[in-house]
Backbone as numpy.savetxt, mean C-alpha at the origin, in Angstrom:
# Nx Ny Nz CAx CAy CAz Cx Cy Cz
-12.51 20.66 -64.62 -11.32 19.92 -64.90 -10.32 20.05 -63.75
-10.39 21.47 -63.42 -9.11 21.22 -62.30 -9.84 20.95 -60.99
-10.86 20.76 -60.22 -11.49 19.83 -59.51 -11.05 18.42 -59.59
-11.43 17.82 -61.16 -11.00 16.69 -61.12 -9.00 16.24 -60.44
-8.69 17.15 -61.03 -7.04 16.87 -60.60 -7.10 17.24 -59.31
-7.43 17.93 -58.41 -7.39 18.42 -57.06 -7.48 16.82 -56.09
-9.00 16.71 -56.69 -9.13 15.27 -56.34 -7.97 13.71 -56.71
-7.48 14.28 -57.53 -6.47 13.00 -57.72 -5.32 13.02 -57.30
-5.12 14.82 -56.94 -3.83 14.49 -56.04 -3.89 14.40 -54.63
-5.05 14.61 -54.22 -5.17 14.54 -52.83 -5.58 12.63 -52.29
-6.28 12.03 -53.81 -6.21 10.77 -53.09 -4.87 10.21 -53.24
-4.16 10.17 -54.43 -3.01 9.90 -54.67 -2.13 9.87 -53.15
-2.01 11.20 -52.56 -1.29 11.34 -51.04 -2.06 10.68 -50.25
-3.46 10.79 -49.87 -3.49 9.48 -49.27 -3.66 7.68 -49.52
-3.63 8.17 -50.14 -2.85 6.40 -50.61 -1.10 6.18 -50.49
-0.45 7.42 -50.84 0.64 7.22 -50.32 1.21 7.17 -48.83
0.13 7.88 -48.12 0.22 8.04 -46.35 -0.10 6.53 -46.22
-1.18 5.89 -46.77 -1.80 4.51 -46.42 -0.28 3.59 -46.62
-0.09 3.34 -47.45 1.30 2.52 -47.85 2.46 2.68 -47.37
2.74 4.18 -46.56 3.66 4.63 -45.84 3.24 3.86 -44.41
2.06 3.82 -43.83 1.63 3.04 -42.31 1.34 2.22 -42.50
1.26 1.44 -43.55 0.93 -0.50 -43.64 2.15 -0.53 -44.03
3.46 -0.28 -44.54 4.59 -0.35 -45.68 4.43 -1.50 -46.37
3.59 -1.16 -47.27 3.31 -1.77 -48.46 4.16 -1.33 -49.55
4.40 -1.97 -50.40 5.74 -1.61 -51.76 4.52 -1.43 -52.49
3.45 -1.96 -53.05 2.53 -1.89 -53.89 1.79 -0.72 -54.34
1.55 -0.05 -55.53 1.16 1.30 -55.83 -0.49 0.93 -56.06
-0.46 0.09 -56.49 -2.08 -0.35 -56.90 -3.34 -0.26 -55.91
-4.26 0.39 -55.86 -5.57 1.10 -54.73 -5.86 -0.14 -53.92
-6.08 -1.36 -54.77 -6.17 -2.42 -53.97 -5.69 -3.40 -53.33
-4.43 -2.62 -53.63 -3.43 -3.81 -52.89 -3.01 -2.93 -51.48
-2.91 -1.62 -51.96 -2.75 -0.71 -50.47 -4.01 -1.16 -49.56
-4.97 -0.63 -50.32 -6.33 -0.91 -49.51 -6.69 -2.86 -48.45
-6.31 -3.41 -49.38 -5.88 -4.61 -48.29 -4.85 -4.82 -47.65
-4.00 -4.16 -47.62 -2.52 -4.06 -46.92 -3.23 -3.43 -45.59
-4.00 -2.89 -45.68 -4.60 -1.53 -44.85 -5.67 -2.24 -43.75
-6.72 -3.10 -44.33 -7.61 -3.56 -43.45 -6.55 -4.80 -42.80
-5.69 -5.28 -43.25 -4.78 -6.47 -42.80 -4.12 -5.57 -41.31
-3.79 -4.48 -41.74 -2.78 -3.97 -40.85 -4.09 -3.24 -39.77
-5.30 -3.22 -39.86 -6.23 -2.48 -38.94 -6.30 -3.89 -38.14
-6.75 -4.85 -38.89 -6.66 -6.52 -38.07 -6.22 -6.38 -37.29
-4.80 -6.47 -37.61 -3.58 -7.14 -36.73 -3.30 -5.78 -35.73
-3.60 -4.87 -35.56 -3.65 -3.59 -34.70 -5.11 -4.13 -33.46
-5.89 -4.36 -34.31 -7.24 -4.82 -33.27 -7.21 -5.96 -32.41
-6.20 -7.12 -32.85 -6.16 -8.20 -32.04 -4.40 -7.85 -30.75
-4.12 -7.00 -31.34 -3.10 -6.61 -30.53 -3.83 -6.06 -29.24
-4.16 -5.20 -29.93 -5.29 -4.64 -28.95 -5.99 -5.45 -27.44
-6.93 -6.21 -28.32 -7.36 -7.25 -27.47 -6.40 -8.01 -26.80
-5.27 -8.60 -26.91 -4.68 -8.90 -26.63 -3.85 -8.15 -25.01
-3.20 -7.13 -25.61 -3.11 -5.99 -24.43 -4.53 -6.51 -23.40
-4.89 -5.78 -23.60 -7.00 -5.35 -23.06 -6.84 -7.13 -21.43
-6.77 -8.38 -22.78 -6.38 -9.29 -21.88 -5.63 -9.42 -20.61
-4.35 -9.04 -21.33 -3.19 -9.12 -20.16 -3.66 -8.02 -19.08
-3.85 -7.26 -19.62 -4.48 -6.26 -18.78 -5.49 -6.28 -17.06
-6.90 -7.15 -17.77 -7.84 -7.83 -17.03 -6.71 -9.03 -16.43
-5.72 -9.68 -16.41 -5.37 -10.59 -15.94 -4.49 -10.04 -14.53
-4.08 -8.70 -15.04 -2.53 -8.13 -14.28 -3.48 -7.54 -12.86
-4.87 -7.11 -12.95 -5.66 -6.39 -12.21 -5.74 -7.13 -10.75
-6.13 -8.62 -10.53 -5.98 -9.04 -9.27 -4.54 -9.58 -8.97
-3.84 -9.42 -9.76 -2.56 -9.37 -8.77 -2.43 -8.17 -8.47
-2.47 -7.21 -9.10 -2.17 -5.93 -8.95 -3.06 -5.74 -7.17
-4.17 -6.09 -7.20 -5.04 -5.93 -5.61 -4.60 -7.12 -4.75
-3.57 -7.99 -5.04 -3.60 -8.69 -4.26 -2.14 -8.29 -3.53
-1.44 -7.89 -4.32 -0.38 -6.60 -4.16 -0.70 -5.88 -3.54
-1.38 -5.10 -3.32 -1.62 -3.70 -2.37 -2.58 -4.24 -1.51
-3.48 -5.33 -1.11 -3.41 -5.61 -0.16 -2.63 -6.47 0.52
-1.45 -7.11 0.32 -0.14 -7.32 1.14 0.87 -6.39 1.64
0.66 -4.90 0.82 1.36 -3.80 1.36 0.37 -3.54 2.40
-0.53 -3.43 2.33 -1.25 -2.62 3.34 -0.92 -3.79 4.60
-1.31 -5.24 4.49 -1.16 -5.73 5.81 0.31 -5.24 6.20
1.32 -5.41 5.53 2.36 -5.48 6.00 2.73 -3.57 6.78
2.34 -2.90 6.28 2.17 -1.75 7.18 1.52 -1.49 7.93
0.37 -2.64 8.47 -0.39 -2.51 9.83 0.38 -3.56 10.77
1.42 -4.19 9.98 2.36 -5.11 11.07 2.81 -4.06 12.73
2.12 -5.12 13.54 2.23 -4.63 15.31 3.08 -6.01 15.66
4.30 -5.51 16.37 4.98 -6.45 16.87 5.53 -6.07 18.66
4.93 -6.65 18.75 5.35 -6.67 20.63 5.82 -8.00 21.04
7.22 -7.72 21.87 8.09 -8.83 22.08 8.40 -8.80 23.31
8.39 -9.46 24.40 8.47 -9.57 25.99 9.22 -10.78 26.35
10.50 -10.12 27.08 11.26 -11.42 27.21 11.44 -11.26 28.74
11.03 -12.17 30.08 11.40 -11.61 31.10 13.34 -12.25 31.42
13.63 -11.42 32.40 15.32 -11.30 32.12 15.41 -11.59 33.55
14.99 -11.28 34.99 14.74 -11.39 36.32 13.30 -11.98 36.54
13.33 -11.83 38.24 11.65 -12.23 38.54 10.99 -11.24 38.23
11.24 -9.70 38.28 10.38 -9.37 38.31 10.74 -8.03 37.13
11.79 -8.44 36.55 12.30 -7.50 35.50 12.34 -8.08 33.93
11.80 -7.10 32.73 11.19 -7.55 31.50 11.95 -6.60 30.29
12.30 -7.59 29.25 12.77 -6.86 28.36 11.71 -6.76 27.12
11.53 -4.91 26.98 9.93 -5.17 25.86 10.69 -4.20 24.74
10.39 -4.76 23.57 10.65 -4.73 22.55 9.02 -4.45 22.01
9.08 -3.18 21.14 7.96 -3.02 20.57 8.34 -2.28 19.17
7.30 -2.91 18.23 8.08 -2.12 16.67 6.09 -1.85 16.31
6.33 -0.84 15.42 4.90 -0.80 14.57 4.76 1.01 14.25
3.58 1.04 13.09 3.77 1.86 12.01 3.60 3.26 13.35
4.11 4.51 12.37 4.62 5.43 13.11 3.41 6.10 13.50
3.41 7.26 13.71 2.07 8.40 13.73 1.33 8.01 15.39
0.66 8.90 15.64 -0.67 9.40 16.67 0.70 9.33 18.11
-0.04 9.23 19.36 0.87 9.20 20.39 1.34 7.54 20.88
2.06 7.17 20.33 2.46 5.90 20.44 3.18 5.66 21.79
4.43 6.70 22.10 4.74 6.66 22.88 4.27 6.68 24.69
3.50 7.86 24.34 2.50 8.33 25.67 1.70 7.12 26.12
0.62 6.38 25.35 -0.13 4.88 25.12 0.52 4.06 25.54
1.96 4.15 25.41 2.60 2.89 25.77 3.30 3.06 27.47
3.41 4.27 27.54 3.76 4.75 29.00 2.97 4.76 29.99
1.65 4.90 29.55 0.59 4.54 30.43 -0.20 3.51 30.20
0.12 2.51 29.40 0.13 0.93 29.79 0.80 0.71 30.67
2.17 1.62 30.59 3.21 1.03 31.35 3.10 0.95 32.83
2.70 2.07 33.39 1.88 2.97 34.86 0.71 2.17 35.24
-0.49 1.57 34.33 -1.30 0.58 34.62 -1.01 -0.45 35.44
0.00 -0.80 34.63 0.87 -2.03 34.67 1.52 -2.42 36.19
1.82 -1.17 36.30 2.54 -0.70 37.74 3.80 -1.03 37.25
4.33 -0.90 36.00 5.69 -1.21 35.40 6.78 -0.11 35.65
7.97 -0.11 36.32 8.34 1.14 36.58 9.79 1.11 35.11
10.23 2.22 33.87 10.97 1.90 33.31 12.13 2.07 33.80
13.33 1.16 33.76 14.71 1.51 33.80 15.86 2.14 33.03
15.62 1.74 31.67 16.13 2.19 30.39 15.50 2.28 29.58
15.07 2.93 28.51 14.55 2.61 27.22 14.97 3.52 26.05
14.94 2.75 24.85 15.38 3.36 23.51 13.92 3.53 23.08
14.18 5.34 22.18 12.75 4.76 21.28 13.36 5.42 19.88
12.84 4.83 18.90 13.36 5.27 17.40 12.25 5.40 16.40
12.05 6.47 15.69 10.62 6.46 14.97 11.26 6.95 13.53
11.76 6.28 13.02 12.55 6.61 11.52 11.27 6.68 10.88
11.54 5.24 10.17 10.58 4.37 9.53 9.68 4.05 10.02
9.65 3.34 10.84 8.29 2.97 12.30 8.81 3.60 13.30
7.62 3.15 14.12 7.88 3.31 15.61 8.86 2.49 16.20
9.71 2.20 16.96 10.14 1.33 17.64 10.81 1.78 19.23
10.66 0.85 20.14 10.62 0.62 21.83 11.48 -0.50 21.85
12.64 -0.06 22.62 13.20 -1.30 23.14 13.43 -0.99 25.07
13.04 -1.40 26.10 13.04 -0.80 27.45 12.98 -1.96 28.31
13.78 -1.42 29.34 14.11 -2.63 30.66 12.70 -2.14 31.46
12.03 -2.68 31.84 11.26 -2.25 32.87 11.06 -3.36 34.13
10.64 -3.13 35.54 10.58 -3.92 36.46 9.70 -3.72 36.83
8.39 -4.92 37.46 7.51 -4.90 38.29 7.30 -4.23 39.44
6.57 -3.86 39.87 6.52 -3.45 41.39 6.12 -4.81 42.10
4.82 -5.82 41.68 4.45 -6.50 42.17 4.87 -8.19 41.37
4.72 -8.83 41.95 5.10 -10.36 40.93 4.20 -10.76 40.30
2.66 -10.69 40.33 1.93 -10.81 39.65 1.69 -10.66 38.18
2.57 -9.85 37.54 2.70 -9.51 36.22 3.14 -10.67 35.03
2.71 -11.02 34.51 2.68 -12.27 33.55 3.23 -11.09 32.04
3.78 -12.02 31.27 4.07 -11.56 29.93 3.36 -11.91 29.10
1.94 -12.37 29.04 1.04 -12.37 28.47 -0.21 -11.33 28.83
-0.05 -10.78 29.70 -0.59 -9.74 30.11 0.12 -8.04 29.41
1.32 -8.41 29.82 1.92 -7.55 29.10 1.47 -7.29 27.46
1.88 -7.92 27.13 2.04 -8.18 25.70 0.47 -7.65 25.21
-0.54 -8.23 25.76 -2.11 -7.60 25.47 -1.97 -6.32 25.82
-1.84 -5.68 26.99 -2.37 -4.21 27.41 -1.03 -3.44 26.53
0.64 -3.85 25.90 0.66 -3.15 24.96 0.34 -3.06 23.93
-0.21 -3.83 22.92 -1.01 -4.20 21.47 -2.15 -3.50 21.64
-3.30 -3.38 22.67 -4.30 -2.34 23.08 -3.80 -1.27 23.10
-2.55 -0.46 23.46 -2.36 0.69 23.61 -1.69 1.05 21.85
-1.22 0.35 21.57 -0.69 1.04 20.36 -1.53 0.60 18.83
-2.54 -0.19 19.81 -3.97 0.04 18.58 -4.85 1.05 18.58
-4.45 1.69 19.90 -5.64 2.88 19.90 -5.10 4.07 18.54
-5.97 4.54 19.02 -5.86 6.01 17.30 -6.07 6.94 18.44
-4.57 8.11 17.80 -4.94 9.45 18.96 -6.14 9.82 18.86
-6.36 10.35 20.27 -7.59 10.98 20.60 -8.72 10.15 21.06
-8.80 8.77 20.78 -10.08 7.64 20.65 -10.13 8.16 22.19
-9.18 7.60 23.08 -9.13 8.10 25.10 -9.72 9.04 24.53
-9.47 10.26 24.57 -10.54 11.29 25.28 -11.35 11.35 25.03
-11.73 11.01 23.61 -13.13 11.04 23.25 -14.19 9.94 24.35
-13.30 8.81 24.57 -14.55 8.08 25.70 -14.34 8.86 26.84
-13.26 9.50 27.65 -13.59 9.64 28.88 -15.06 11.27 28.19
-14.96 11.77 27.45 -15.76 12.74 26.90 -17.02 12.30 26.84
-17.39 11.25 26.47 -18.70 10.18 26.39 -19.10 9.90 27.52
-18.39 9.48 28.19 -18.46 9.05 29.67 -19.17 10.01 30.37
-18.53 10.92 30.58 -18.85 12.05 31.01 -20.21 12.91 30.90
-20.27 12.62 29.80 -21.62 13.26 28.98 -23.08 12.15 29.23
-22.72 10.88 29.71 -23.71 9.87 30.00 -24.05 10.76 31.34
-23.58 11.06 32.34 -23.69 10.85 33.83 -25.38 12.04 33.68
């Protein structure tokens, strides 16, 4: 006998937990009990629903981070000549490895001798510098290539070839 009551108060509470998370007013087993699969429904298509938006948000989400990423491999080299044989170079792009050094010995290649230059590496890198030819031959399309080569290299790539090099002979 008191089994039987054990059992009736324990379904009793959950039927009252059930009617408490569907809020159903109804005391009756079967009216909770369909209040209940109604409210599992409408929980499952929510669900799906989410799940949807979800699968939808995913290629923007990659189309997003790959526009961050281009936009932090942004290389900008700007060459304005100012004399015959004197150039104003403007260079911006992401920070890290020896940017500066790469660009100084483009510069020496170049036979570019500098006159002034700013350099600022907050956020990026950035070069702003007067430099003058030694010879007239120097084009600003020349420029502009042998610095974009130098500040594409990744420290260390130089030594490792003259290291290769070396190791061929």
């Amino acid at each position: 006998m008191a089994c039987r009551v054990q059992k009736r108060i324990s379904l009793r509470r959950k039927l009252h937990i059930l009617r408490v998370l569907t809020n159903s007013n109804s005391a009756k087993r079967t009216s909770i009990a369909k209040s209940t699969v109604l409210r599992l429904y409408k929980l499952k298509l929510a669900l799906e629903t989410v799940k949807r938006q979800y699968e939808n948000l995913l290629p923007t989400r990659r189309e997003y981070i790959s526009l961050l990423n281009h936009v932090k491999e942004n290389k900008d080299v700007k060459i304005e000549k100012v004399g015959t044989r004197t150039f104003m170079v403007r260079v911006t792009c992401e920070k890290g490895g020896d940017k500066l050094v790469a660009i100084l010995e483009a510069f020496d290649e170049m036979r570019l001798n500098v006159q002034q230059a700013k350099v600022s590496c907050e956020n990026t890198f950035s070069l702003e510098a007067i430099a003058v030819a030694e010879d007239q031959t120097v084009d600003v399309r020349d420029i502009t290539e042998s610095l974009l080569k130098a500040i594409g290299k990744k420290s260390g790539e130089e030594d490792s070839q003259n290291f290769d090099k070396c190791c061929d002979l």
